[in-house]
JSON list of C-alpha atoms in Angstrom, two decimals:
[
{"chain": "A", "resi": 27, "resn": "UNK", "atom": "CA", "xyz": [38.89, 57.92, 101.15]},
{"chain": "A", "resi": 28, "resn": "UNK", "atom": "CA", "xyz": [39.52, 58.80, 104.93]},
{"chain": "A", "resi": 29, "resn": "UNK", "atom": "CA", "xyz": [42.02, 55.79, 104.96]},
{"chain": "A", "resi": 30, "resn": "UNK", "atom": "CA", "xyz": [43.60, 57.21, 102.46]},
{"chain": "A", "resi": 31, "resn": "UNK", "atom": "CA", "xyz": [43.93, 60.27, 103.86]},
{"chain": "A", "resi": 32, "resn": "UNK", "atom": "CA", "xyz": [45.53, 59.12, 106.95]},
{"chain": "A", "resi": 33, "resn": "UNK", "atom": "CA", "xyz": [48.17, 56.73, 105.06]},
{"chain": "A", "resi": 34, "resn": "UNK", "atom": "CA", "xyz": [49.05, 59.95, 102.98]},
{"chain": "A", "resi": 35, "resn": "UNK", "atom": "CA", "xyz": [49.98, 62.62, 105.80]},
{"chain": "A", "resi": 36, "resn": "UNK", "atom": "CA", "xyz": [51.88, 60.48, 108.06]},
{"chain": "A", "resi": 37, "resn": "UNK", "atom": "CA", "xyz": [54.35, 60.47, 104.55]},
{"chain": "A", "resi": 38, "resn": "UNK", "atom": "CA", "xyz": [53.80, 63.91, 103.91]},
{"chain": "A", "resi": 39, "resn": "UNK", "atom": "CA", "xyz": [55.10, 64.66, 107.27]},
{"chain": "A", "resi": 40, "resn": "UNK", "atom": "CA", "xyz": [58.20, 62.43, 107.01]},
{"chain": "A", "resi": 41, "resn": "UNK", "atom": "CA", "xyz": [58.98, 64.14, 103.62]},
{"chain": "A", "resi": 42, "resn": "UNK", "atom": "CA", "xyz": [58.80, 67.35, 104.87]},
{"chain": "A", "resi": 43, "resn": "UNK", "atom": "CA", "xyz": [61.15, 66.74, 108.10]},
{"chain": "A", "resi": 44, "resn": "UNK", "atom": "CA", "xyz": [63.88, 64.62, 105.82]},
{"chain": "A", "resi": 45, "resn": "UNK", "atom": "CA", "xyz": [63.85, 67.74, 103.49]},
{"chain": "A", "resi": 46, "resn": "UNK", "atom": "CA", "xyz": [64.59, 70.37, 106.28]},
{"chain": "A", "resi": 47, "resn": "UNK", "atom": "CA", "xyz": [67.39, 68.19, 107.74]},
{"chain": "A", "resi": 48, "resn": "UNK", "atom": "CA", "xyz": [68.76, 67.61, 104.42]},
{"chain": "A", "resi": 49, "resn": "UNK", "atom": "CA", "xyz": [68.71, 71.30, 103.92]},
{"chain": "A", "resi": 50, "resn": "UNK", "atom": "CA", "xyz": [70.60, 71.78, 106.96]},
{"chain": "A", "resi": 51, "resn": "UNK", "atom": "CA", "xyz": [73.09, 69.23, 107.07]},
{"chain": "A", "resi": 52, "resn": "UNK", "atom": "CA", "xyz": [73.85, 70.86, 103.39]},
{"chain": "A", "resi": 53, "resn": "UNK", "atom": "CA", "xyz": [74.96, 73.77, 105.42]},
{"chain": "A", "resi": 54, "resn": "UNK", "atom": "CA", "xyz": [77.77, 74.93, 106.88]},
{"chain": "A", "resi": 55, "resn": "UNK", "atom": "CA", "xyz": [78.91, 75.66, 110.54]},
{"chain": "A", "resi": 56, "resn": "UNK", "atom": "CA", "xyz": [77.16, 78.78, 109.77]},
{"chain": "A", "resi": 57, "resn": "UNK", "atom": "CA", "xyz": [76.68, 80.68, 106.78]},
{"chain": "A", "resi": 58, "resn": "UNK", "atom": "CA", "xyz": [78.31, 84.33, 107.05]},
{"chain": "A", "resi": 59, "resn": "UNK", "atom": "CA", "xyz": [76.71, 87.77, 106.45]},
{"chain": "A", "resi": 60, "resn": "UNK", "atom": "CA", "xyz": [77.11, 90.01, 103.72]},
{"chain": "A", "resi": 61, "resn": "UNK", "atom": "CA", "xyz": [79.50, 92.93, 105.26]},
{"chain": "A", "resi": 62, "resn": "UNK", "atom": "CA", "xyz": [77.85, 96.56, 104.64]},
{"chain": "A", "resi": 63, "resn": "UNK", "atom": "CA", "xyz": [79.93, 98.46, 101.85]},
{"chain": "A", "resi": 64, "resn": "UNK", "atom": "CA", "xyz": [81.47, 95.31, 100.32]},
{"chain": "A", "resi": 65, "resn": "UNK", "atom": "CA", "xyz": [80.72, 94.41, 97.09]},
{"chain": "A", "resi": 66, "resn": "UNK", "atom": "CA", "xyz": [82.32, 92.46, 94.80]},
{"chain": "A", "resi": 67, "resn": "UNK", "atom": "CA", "xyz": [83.76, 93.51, 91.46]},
{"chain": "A", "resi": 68, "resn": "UNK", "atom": "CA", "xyz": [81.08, 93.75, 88.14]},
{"chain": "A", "resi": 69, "resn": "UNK", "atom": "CA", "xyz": [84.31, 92.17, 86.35]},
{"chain": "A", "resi": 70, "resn": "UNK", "atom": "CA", "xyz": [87.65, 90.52, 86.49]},
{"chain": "A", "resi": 71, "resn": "UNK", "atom": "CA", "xyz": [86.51, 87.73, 88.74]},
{"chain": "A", "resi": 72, "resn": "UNK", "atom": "CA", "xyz": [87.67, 84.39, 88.10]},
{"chain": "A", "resi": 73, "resn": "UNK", "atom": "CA", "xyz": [85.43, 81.09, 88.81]},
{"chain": "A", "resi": 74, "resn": "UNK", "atom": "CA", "xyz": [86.61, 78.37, 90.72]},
{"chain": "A", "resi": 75, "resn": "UNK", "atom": "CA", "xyz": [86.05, 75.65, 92.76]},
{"chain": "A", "resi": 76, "resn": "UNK", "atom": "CA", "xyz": [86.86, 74.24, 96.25]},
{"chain": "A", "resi": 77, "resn": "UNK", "atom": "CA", "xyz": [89.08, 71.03, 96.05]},
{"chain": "A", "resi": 78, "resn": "UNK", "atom": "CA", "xyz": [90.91, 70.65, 98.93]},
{"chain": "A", "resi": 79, "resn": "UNK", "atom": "CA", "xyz": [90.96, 73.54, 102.48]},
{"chain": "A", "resi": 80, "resn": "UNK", "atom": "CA", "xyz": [94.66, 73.13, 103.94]},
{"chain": "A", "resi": 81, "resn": "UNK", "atom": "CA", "xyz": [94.04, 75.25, 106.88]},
{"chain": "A", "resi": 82, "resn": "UNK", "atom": "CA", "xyz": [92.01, 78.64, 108.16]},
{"chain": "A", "resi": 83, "resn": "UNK", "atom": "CA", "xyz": [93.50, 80.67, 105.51]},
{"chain": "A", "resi": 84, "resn": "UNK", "atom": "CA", "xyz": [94.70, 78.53, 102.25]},
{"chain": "A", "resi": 85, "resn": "UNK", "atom": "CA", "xyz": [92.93, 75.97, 100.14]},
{"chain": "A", "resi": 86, "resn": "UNK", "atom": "CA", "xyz": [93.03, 74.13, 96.81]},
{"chain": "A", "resi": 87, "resn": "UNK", "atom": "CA", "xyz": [90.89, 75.84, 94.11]},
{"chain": "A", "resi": 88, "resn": "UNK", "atom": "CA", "xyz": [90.03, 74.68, 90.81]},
{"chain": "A", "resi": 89, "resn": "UNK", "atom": "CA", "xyz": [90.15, 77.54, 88.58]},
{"chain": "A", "resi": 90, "resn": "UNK", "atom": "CA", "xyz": [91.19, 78.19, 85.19]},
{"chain": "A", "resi": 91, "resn": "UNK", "atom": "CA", "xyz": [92.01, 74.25, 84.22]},
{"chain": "A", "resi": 92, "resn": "UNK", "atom": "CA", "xyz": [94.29, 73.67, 86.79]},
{"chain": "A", "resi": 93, "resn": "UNK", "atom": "CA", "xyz": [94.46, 73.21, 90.65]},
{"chain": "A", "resi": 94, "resn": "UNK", "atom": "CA", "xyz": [95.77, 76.57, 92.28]},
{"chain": "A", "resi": 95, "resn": "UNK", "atom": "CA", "xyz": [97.30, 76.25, 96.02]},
{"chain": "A", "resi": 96, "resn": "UNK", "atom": "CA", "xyz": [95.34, 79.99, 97.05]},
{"chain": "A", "resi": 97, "resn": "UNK", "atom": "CA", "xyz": [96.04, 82.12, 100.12]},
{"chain": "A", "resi": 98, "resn": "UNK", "atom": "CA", "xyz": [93.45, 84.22, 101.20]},
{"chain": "A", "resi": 99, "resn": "UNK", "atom": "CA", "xyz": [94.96, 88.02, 100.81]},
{"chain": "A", "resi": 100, "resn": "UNK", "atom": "CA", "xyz": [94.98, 90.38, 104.18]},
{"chain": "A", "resi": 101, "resn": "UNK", "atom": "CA", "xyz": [94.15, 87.56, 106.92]},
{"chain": "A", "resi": 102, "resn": "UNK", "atom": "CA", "xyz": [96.21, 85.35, 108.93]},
{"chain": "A", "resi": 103, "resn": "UNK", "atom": "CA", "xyz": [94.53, 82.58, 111.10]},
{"chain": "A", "resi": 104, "resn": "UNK", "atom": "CA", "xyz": [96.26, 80.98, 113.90]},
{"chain": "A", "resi": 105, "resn": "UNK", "atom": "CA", "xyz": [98.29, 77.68, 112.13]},
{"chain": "A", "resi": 106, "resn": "UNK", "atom": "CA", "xyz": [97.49, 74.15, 112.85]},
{"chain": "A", "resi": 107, "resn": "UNK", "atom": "CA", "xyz": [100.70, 72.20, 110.53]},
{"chain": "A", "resi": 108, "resn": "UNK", "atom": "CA", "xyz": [103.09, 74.84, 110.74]},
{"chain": "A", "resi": 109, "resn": "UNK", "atom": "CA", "xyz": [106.49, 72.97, 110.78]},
{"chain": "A", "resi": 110, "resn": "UNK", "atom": "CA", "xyz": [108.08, 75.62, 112.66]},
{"chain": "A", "resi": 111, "resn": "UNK", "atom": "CA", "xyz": [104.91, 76.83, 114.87]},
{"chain": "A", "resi": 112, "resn": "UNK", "atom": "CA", "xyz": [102.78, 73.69, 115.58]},
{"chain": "A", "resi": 113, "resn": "UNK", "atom": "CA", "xyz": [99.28, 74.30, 116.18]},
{"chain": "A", "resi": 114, "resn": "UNK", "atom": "CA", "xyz": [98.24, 78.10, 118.05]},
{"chain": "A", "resi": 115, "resn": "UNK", "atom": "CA", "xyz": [95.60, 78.58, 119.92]},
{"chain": "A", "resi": 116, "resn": "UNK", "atom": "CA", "xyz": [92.24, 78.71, 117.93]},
{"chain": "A", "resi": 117, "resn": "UNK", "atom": "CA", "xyz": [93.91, 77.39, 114.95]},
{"chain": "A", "resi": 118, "resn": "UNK", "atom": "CA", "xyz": [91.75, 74.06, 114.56]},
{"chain": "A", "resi": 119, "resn": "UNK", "atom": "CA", "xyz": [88.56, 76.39, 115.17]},
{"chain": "A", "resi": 120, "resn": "UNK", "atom": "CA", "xyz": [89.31, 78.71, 112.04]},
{"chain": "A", "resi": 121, "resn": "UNK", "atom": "CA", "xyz": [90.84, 75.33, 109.66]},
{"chain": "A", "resi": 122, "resn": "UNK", "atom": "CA", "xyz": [87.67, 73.56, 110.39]},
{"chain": "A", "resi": 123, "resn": "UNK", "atom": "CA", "xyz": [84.95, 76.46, 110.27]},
{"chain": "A", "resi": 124, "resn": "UNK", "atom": "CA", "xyz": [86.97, 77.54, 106.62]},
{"chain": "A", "resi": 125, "resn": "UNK", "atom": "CA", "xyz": [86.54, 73.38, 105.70]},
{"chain": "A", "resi": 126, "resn": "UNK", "atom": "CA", "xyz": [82.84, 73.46, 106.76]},
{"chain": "A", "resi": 127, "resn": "UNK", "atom": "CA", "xyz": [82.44, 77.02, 104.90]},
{"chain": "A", "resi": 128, "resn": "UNK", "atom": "CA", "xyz": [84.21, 76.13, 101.44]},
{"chain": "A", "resi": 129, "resn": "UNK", "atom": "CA", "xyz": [84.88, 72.54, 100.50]},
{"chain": "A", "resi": 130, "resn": "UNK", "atom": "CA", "xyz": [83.42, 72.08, 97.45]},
{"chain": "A", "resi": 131, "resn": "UNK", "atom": "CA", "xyz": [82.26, 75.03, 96.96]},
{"chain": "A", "resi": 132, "resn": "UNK", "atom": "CA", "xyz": [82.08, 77.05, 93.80]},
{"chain": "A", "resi": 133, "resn": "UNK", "atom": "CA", "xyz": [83.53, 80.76, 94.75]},
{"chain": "A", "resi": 134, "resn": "UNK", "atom": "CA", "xyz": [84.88, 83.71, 92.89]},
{"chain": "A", "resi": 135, "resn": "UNK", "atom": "CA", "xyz": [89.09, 85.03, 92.95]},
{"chain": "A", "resi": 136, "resn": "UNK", "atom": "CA", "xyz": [89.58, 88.56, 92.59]},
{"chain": "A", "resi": 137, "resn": "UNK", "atom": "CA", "xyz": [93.41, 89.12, 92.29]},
{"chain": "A", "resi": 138, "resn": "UNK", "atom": "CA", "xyz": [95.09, 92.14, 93.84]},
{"chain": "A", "resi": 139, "resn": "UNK", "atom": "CA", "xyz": [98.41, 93.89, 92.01]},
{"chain": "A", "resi": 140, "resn": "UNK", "atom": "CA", "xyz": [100.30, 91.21, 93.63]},
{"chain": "A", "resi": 141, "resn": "UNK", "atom": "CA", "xyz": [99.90, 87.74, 91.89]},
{"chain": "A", "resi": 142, "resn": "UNK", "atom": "CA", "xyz": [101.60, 85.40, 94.07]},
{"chain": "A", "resi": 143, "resn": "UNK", "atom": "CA", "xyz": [103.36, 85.47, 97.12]},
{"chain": "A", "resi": 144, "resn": "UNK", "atom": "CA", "xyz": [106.97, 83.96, 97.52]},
{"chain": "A", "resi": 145, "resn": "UNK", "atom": "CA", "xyz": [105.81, 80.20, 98.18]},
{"chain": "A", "resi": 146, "resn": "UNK", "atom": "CA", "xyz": [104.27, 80.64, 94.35]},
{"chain": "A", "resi": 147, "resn": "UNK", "atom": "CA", "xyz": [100.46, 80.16, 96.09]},
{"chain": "A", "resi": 148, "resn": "UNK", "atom": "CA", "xyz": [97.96, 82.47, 94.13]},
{"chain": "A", "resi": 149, "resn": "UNK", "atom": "CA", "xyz": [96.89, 85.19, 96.18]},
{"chain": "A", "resi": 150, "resn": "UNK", "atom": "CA", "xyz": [93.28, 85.99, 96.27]},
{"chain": "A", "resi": 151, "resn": "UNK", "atom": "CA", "xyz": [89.91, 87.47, 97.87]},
{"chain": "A", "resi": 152, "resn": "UNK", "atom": "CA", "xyz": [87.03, 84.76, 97.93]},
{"chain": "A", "resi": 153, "resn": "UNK", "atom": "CA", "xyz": [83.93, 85.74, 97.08]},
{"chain": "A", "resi": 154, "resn": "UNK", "atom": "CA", "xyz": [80.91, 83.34, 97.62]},
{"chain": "A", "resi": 155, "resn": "UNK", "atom": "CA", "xyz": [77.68, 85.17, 96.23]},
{"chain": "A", "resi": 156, "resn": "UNK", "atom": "CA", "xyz": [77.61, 88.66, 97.49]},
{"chain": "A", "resi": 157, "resn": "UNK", "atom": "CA", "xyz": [79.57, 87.47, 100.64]},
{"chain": "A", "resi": 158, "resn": "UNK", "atom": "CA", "xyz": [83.77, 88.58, 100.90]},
{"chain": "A", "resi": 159, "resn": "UNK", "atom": "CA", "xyz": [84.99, 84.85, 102.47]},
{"chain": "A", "resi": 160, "resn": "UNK", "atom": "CA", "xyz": [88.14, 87.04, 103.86]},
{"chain": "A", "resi": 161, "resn": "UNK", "atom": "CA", "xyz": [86.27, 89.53, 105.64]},
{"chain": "A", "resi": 162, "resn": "UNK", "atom": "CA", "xyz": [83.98, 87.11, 107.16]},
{"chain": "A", "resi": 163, "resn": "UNK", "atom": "CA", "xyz": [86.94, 85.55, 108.38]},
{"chain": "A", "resi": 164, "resn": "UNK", "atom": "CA", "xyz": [87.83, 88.44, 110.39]},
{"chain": "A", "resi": 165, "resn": "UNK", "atom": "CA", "xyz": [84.18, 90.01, 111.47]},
{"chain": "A", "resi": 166, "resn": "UNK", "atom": "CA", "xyz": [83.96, 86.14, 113.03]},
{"chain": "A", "resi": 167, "resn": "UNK", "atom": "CA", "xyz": [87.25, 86.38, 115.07]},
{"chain": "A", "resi": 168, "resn": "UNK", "atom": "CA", "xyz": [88.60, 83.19, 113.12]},
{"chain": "A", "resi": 169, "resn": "UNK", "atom": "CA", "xyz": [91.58, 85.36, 111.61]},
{"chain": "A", "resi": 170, "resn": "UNK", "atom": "CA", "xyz": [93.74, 88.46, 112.27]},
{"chain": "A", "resi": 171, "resn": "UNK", "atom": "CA", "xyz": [94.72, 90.83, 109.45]},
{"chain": "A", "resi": 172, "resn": "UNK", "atom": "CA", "xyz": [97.82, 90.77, 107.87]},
{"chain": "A", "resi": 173, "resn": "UNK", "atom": "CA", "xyz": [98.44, 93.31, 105.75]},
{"chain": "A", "resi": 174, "resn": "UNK", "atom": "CA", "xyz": [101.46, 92.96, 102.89]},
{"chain": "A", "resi": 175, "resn": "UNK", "atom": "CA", "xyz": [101.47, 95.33, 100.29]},
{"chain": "A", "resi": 176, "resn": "UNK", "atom": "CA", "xyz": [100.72, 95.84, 97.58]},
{"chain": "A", "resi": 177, "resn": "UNK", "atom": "CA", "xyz": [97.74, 94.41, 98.14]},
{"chain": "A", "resi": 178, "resn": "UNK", "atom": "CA", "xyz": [95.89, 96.51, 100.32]},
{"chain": "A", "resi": 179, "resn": "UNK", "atom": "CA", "xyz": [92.50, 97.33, 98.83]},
{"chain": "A", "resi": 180, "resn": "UNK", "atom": "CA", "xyz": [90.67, 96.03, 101.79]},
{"chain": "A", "resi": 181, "resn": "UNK", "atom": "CA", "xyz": [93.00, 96.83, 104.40]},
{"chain": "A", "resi": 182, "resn": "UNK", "atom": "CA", "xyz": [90.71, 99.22, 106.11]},
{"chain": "A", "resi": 183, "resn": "UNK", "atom": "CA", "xyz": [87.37, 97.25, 106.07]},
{"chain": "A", "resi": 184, "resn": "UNK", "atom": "CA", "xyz": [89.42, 94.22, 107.57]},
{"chain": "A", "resi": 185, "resn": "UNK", "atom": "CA", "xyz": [91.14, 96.85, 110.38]},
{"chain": "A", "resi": 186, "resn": "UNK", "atom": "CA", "xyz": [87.98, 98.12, 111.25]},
{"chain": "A", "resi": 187, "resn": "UNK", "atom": "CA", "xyz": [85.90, 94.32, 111.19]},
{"chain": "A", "resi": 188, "resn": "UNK", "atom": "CA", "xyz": [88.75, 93.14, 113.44]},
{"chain": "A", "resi": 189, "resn": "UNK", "atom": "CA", "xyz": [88.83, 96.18, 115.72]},
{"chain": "A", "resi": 190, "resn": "UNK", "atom": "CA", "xyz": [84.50, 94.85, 116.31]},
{"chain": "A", "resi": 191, "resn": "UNK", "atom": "CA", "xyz": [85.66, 91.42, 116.57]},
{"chain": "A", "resi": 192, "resn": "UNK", "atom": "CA", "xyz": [88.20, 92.59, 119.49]},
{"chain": "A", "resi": 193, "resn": "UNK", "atom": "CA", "xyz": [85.75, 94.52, 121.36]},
{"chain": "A", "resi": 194, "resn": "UNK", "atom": "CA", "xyz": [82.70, 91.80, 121.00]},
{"chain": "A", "resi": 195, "resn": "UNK", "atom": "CA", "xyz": [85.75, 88.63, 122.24]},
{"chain": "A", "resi": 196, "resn": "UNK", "atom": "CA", "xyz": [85.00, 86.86, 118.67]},
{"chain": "A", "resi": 197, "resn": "UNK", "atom": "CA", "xyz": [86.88, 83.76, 118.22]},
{"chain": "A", "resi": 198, "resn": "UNK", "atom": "CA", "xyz": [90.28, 83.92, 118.66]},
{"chain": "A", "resi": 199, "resn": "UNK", "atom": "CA", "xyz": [89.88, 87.53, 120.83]},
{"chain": "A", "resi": 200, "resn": "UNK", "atom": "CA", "xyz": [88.34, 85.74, 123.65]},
{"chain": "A", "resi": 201, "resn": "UNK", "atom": "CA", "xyz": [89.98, 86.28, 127.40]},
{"chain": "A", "resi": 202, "resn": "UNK", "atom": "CA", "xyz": [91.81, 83.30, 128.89]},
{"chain": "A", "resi": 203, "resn": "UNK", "atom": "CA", "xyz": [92.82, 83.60, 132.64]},
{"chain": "A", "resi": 204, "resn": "UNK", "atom": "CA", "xyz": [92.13, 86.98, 132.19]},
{"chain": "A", "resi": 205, "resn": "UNK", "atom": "CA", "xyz": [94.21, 87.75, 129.38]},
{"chain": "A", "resi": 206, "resn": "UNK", "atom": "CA", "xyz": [93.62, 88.21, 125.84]},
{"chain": "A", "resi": 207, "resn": "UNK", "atom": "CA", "xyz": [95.04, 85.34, 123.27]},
{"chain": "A", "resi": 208, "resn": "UNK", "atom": "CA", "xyz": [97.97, 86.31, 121.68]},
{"chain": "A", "resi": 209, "resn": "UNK", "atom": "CA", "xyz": [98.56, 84.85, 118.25]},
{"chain": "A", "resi": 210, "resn": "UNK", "atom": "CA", "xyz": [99.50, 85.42, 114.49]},
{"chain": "A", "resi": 211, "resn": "UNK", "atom": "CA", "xyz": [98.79, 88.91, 113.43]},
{"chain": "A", "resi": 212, "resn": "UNK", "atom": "CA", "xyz": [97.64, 92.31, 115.29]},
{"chain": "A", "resi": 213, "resn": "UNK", "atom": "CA", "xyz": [96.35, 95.03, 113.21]},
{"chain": "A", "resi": 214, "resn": "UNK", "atom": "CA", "xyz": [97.16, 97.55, 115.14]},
{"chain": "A", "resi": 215, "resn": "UNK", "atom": "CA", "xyz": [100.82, 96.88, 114.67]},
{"chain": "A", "resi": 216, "resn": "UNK", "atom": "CA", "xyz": [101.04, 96.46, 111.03]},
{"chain": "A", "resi": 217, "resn": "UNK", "atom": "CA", "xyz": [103.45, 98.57, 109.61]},
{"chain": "A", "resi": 218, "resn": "UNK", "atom": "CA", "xyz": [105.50, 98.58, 113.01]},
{"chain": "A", "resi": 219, "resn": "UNK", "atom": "CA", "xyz": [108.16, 95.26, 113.78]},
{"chain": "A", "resi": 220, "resn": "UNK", "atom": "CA", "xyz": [108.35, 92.29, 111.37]},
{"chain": "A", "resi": 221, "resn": "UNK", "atom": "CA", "xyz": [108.60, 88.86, 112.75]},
{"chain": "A", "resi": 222, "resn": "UNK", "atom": "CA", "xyz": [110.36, 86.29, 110.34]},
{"chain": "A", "resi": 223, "resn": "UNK", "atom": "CA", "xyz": [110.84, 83.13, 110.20]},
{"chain": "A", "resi": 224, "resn": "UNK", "atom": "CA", "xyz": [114.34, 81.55, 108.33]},
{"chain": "A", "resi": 225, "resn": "UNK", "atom": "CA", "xyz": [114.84, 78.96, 106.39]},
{"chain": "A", "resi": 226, "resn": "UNK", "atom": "CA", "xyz": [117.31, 77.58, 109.68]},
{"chain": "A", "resi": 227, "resn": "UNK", "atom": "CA", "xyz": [114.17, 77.95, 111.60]},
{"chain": "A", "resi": 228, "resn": "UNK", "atom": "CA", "xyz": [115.39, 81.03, 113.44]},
{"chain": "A", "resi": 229, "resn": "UNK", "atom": "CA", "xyz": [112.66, 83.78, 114.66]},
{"chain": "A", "resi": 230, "resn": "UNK", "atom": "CA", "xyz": [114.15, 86.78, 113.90]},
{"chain": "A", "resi": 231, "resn": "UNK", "atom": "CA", "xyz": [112.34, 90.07, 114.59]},
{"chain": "A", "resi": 232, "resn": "UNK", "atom": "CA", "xyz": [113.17, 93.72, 111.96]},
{"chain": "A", "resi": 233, "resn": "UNK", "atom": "CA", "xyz": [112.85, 96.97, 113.58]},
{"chain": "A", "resi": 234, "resn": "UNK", "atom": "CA", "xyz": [112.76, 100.13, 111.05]},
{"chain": "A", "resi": 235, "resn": "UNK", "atom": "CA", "xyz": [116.42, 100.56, 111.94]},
{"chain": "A", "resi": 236, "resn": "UNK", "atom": "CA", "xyz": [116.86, 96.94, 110.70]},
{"chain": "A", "resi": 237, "resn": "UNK", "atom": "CA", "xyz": [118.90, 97.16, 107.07]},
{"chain": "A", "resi": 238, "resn": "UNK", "atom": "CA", "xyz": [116.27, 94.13, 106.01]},
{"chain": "A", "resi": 239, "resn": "UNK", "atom": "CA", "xyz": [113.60, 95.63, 106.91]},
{"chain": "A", "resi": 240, "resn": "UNK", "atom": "CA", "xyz": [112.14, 96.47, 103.84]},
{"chain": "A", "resi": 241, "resn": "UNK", "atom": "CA", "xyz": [113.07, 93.13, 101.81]},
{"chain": "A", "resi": 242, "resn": "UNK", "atom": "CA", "xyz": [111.61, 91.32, 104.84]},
{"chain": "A", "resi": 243, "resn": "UNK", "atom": "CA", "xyz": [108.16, 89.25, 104.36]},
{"chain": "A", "resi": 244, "resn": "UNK", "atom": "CA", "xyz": [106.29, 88.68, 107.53]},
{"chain": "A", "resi": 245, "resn": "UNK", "atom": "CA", "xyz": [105.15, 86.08, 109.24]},
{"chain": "A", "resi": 246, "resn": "UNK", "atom": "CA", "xyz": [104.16, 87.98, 112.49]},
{"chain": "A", "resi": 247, "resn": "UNK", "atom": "CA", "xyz": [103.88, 91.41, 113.42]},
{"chain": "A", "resi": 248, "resn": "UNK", "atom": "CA", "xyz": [104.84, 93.26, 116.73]},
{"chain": "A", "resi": 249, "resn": "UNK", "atom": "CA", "xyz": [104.09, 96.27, 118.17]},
{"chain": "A", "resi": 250, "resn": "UNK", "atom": "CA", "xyz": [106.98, 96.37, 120.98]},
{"chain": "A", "resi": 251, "resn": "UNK", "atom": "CA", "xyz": [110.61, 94.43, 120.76]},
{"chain": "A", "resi": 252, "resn": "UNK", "atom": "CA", "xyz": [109.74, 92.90, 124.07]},
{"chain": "A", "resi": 253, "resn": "UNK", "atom": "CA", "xyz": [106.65, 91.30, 122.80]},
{"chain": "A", "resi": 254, "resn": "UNK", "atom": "CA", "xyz": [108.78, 89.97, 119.83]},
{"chain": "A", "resi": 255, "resn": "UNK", "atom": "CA", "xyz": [111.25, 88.67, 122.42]},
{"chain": "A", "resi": 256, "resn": "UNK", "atom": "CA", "xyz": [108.35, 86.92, 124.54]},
{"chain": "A", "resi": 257, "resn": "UNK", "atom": "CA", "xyz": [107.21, 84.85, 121.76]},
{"chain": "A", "resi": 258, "resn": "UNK", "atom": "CA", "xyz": [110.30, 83.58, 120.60]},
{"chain": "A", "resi": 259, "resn": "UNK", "atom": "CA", "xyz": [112.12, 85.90, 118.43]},
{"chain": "A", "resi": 260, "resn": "UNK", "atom": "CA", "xyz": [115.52, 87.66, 118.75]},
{"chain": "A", "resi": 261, "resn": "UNK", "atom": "CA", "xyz": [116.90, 90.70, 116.54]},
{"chain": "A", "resi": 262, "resn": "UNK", "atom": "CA", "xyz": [119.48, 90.24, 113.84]},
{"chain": "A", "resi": 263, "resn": "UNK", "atom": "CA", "xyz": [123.03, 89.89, 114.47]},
{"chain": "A", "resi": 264, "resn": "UNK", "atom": "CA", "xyz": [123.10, 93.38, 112.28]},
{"chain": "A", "resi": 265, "resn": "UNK", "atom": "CA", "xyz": [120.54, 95.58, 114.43]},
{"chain": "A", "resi": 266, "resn": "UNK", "atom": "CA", "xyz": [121.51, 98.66, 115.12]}
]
């Protein structure tokens, strides 16, 4: 019986460690936190599922029969396959932690008054469990907010989750040679100059006093015309 004993616990043992590393390899590059206040919506919520993550801030979904090209409303990570951009700086970082975070996963779309943005992708907040995907996005420093309305019901959770990922250098806000990244979107100047990208490939930046302002969609926003100037863009042949 003693024999026995010792042939049985060495395999006890071994089954015990391969089911703790099989529980973690199951997980992700971390698994983010519910954010206090958020909750999502007792109904309206469409299932889906996780076919394909294209970068940080759009991926293939599998929801309502068909396959849905989705782009996550109110955040902006840095692009890696832009064909006008190229890669920024943390881009890979925020594509790979969304791939590790949602492929295959089943997660919940909740729509905002806007359907679909201009490239016909769905526009949508993820929700895994209890958990807003877009929010953890920007409490982790992997994304900036963009803000485009008229969906805005988040807007000021996301402004105040990155203004805590600024201060604590998350991600993408961490100091290089002494200076602060500069990429994609800054909260604090939503609402102020447009950056735009043409169809020519021409970086074109709107003031207020621009007559396109208001039809314009951004791609960047600016606080100051020189900072529009420094990373690339020019104003329209029509500025006044």
């Amino acid at each position: 019986m003693r024999n026995r004993k010792k042939w049985v616990q060495p395999w006890l043992w071994l089954w015990i460690v391969l089911l703790l590393v099989g529980c973690q390899s199951g997980e992700s590059a971390g698994t983010g936190e519910v954010v206090e206040g958020l909750k999502p919506p007792a109904q309206g919520l469409e299932e889906g599922r996780v076919i394909r993550v294209i970068d940080g801030d759009t991926a293939v979904i599998e929801t309502g029969g068909k396959k849905e090209k989705v782009r996550f409303i109110g955040v902006n990570t840095p692009e890696t396959n832009h064909p006008k951009i190229g890669v920024e700086y943390y881009g890979k970082e925020a594509s790979n932690y969304t791939k590790d975070r949602l492929d295959g996963k089943e997660v919940r779309l909740e729509l905002d008054v806007e359907k679909r943005d201009r490239y016909g992708r769905l526009l949508a907040y993820l929700w895994m469990g209890d958990e807003l995907f877009n929010a953890t996005l920007v409490k982790e420093g992997y994304a900036r907010i963009m803000t485009v309305p008229p969906n805005v019901k988040y807007q000021e959770t996301f402004l105040r989750l990155e203004r805590e990922a600024r201060k604590k250098d998350a991600g993408l806000w961490r100091k290089e040679d002494g200076q602060e990244a500069k990429t994609g979107q800054d909260g604090d100047c939503v609402g102020k100059i447009k950056g735009n990208i043409n169809r020519k490939g021409e970086k074109i930046y709107h003031t207020r006093m621009s007559p396109q302002y208001d039809e314009t969609k951004p791609e960047r926003w600016f606080c100051t015309e020189r900072e529009a100037e420094e990373a690339g863009f020019r104003a329209p042949a029509n500025a006044r």
